[in-house]
PDB file of C-alpha atoms in Angstrom:
ATOM      1  CA  PRO A 149      96.018 -76.268  90.870  1.00 95.00           C
ATOM      2  CA  VAL A 150      96.781 -77.219  94.467  1.00 96.00           C
ATOM      3  CA  GLY A 151      97.734 -74.461  96.894  1.00 94.00           C
ATOM      4  CA  VAL A 152     100.858 -74.692  99.060  1.00 92.00           C
ATOM      5  CA  CYS A 153     102.125 -77.749  97.228  1.00 91.00           C
ATOM      6  CA  GLY A 154     105.544 -78.978  96.149  1.00 87.00           C
ATOM      7  CA  GLY A 155     107.330 -76.164  97.962  1.00 89.00           C
ATOM      8  CA  LEU A 156     105.462 -73.593  95.836  1.00 92.00           C
ATOM      9  CA  ARG A 157     102.589 -71.200  96.415  1.00 93.00           C
ATOM     10  CA  PHE A 158     100.681 -73.528  94.121  1.00 94.00           C
ATOM     11  CA  GLU A 159     101.423 -76.371  91.741  1.00 95.00           C
ATOM     12  CA  GLY A 160      99.418 -77.573  88.777  1.00 95.00           C
ATOM     13  CA  PRO A 161      98.534 -77.202  85.125  1.00 96.00           C
ATOM     14  CA  LEU A 162      98.849 -74.089  82.993  1.00 95.00           C
ATOM     15  CA  CYS A 163      95.699 -73.772  80.925  1.00 96.00           C
ATOM     16  CA  GLN A 164      94.281 -71.802  78.040  1.00 95.00           C
ATOM     17  CA  ASP A 165      90.805 -72.056  76.531  1.00 95.00           C
ATOM     18  CA  GLY A 166      89.918 -75.052  78.676  1.00 94.00           C
ATOM     19  CA  ARG A 167      92.982 -77.120  77.756  1.00 95.00           C
ATOM     20  CA  VAL A 168      96.237 -77.919  79.553  1.00 96.00           C
ATOM     21  CA  THR A 169      99.167 -76.211  77.835  1.00 96.00           C
ATOM     22  CA  GLY A 170     101.928 -76.893  80.369  1.00 95.00           C
ATOM     23  CA  TRP A 171     102.708 -77.301  84.048  1.00 96.00           C
ATOM     24  CA  HIS A 172     103.727 -74.998  86.891  1.00 95.00           C
ATOM     25  CA  ILE A 173     105.918 -77.364  88.901  1.00 95.00           C
ATOM     26  CA  ALA A 174     109.329 -77.279  90.546  1.00 93.00           C
ATOM     27  CA  TRP A 175     110.518 -80.820  89.788  1.00 92.00           C
ATOM     28  CA  GLY A 176     109.698 -83.940  87.814  1.00 93.00           C
ATOM     29  CA  TYR A 177     109.129 -82.328  84.422  1.00 93.00           C
ATOM     30  CA  GLU A 178     109.575 -85.740  82.773  1.00 96.00           C
ATOM     31  CA  ARG A 179     106.484 -87.157  84.517  1.00 96.00           C
ATOM     32  CA  PRO A 180     103.663 -87.841  82.030  1.00 96.00           C
ATOM     33  CA  PHE A 181     101.188 -86.118  84.371  1.00 97.00           C
ATOM     34  CA  PRO A 182     103.075 -83.864  86.807  1.00 96.00           C
ATOM     35  CA  VAL A 183     100.010 -83.172  88.924  1.00 94.00           C
ATOM     36  CA  ASP A 184      99.240 -83.682  92.601  1.00 94.00           C
ATOM     37  CA  MET A 185      96.616 -86.274  93.562  1.00 93.00           C
ATOM     38  CA  ALA A 186      94.527 -83.502  95.138  1.00 94.00           C
ATOM     39  CA  GLY A 187      94.487 -81.559  91.864  1.00 93.00           C
ATOM     40  CA  PHE A 188      92.314 -83.730  89.644  1.00 94.00           C
ATOM     41  CA  ALA A 189      89.120 -85.739  89.559  1.00 95.00           C
ATOM     42  CA  VAL A 190      88.096 -88.678  87.402  1.00 96.00           C
ATOM     43  CA  SER A 191      84.519 -89.451  86.407  1.00 95.00           C
ATOM     44  CA  LEU A 192      83.053 -92.809  87.311  1.00 96.00           C
ATOM     45  CA  ASP A 193      82.082 -93.317  83.653  1.00 97.00           C
ATOM     46  CA  LEU A 194      85.734 -92.943  82.623  1.00 97.00           C
ATOM     47  CA  LEU A 195      86.874 -95.426  85.265  1.00 96.00           C
ATOM     48  CA  LEU A 196      84.227 -97.939  84.202  1.00 97.00           C
ATOM     49  CA  ALA A 197      85.246 -97.525  80.546  1.00 97.00           C
ATOM     50  CA  HIS A 198      88.863 -98.436  81.465  1.00 97.00           C
ATOM     51  CA  PRO A 199      88.576-101.290  83.973  1.00 96.00           C
ATOM     52  CA  THR A 200      92.301-102.104  83.868  1.00 96.00           C
ATOM     53  CA  ALA A 201      93.371 -98.574  84.931  1.00 96.00           C
ATOM     54  CA  ARG A 202      95.059 -98.729  88.322  1.00 96.00           C
ATOM     55  CA  ILE A 203      97.284 -96.784  90.671  1.00 96.00           C
ATOM     56  CA  ASP A 204     100.603 -98.616  90.772  1.00 96.00           C
ATOM     57  CA  PRO A 205     101.505 -98.942  94.468  1.00 95.00           C
ATOM     58  CA  HIS A 206     105.129 -99.570  93.416  1.00 97.00           C
ATOM     59  CA  ALA A 207     105.440 -96.434  91.266  1.00 96.00           C
ATOM     60  CA  GLN A 208     108.440 -94.267  92.070  1.00 95.00           C
ATOM     61  CA  ARG A 209     107.952 -91.068  94.038  1.00 92.00           C
ATOM     62  CA  GLY A 210     105.857 -88.568  92.083  1.00 93.00           C
ATOM     63  CA  TYR A 211     104.488 -91.117  89.617  1.00 96.00           C
ATOM     64  CA  LEU A 212     101.388 -92.445  91.412  1.00 96.00           C
ATOM     65  CA  GLU A 213      99.137 -89.962  89.634  1.00 96.00           C
ATOM     66  CA  SER A 214     100.696 -90.729  86.257  1.00 97.00           C
ATOM     67  CA  SER A 215     100.292 -94.454  86.828  1.00 97.00           C
ATOM     68  CA  LEU A 216      96.522 -94.002  87.034  1.00 97.00           C
ATOM     69  CA  LEU A 217      96.015 -91.219  84.495  1.00 98.00           C
ATOM     70  CA  GLN A 218      98.050 -92.932  81.755  1.00 97.00           C
ATOM     71  CA  GLY A 219      95.504 -95.740  81.783  1.00 97.00           C
ATOM     72  CA  LEU A 220      92.628 -93.300  81.344  1.00 98.00           C
ATOM     73  CA  VAL A 221      93.554 -90.243  79.270  1.00 97.00           C
ATOM     74  CA  THR A 222      96.198 -88.274  77.416  1.00 97.00           C
ATOM     75  CA  VAL A 223      97.248 -84.764  78.394  1.00 95.00           C
ATOM     76  CA  GLN A 224      95.228 -83.510  75.411  1.00 95.00           C
ATOM     77  CA  ASP A 225      92.112 -85.133  76.912  1.00 96.00           C
ATOM     78  CA  LEU A 226      92.375 -83.228  80.185  1.00 95.00           C
ATOM     79  CA  GLU A 227      89.597 -80.763  80.870  1.00 94.00           C
ATOM     80  CA  ALA A 228      90.713 -77.579  82.626  1.00 93.00           C
ATOM     81  CA  LYS A 229      88.532 -76.475  85.531  1.00 94.00           C
ATOM     82  CA  ALA A 230      88.806 -73.697  88.111  1.00 94.00           C
ATOM     83  CA  GLN A 231      88.505 -70.878  85.577  1.00 95.00           C
ATOM     84  CA  ASP A 232      91.260 -72.171  83.296  1.00 95.00           C
ATOM     85  CA  CYS A 233      93.307 -73.246  86.315  1.00 95.00           C
ATOM     86  CA  THR A 234      93.521 -69.715  87.712  1.00 95.00           C
ATOM     87  CA  LYS A 235      91.569 -70.410  90.913  1.00 95.00           C
ATOM     88  CA  ILE A 236      92.625 -72.632  93.767  1.00 95.00           C
ATOM     89  CA  PHE A 237      89.957 -74.672  95.524  1.00 95.00           C
ATOM     90  CA  VAL A 238      92.178 -77.236  97.284  1.00 95.00           C
ATOM     91  CA  TRP A 239      95.276 -76.798  99.460  1.00 93.00           C
ATOM     92  CA  HIS A 240      97.816 -78.946 101.215  1.00 88.00           C
ATOM     93  CA  THR A 241      97.528 -77.807 104.800  1.00 83.00           C
ATOM     94  CA  ARG A 242      99.608 -78.450 107.870  1.00 76.00           C
ATOM     95  CA  THR A 243      99.819 -77.008 111.349  1.00 75.00           C
ATOM     96  CA  GLU A 244     103.232 -75.493 110.608  1.00 79.00           C
ATOM     97  CA  ALA A 245     104.421 -72.716 108.347  1.00 80.00           C
ATOM     98  CA  PRO A 246     104.851 -73.921 104.747  1.00 80.00           C
ATOM     99  CA  LYS A 247     108.355 -74.441 103.409  1.00 82.00           C
ATOM    100  CA  MET A 248     108.620 -72.439 100.193  1.00 85.00           C
ATOM    101  CA  LYS A 249     112.193 -73.192  99.102  1.00 87.00           C
ATOM    102  CA  GLN A 250     111.060 -74.351  95.639  1.00 90.00           C
ATOM    103  CA  GLU A 251     109.174 -71.082  95.192  1.00 89.00           C
ATOM    104  CA  GLU A 252     112.356 -69.205  96.109  1.00 90.00           C
ATOM    105  CA  ARG A 253     114.306 -71.257  93.546  1.00 90.00           C
ATOM    106  CA  LEU A 254     111.785 -70.543  90.783  1.00 90.00           C
ATOM    107  CA  ILE A 255     111.899 -66.830  91.618  1.00 91.00           C
ATOM    108  CA  GLN A 256     115.699 -66.917  91.222  1.00 92.00           C
ATOM    109  CA  GLU A 257     115.253 -68.698  87.868  1.00 93.00           C
ATOM    110  CA  GLY A 258     112.786 -66.024  86.716  1.00 92.00           C
ATOM    111  CA  ARG A 259     109.818 -68.434  86.787  1.00 89.00           C
ATOM    112  CA  PRO A 260     107.811 -67.387  89.869  1.00 89.00           C
ATOM    113  CA  SER A 261     104.247 -68.500  90.539  1.00 89.00           C
ATOM    114  CA  ASN A 262     101.667 -66.263  88.903  1.00 87.00           C
ATOM    115  CA  PRO A 263     100.982 -63.537  91.517  1.00 86.00           C
ATOM    116  CA  GLU A 264      97.467 -63.088  90.072  1.00 86.00           C
ATOM    117  CA  ILE A 265      96.476 -66.509  91.416  1.00 87.00           C
ATOM    118  CA  GLU A 266      95.361 -66.122  95.014  1.00 84.00           C
ATOM    119  CA  THR A 267      96.586 -68.742  97.440  1.00 79.00           C
TER     120      THR A 267
END
């Protein structure tokens, strides 16, 4: 997960037993990989095994990550890190207070960010 991302306390995969089971996001549910660029890593071996995988510079907003990952893996192939995605080790930071309007919307919808995950 990525802290202070997408207008939420955090955004990223929901995981169980080392596998991705869903996504904690506020928009773009139809994206094949609704994950922020800061929230994943790719091994060099995987990139070398798929030499045609590329980031599409013309991808629509929110689809850059999917454009690369679709050429490398499926969601079932993803390997959950950060203690089953319950720890945050990367944040979007700015020198201004974060805007959390998406978090407020999810709270109103009864889907708030997990308060057990420290941001």
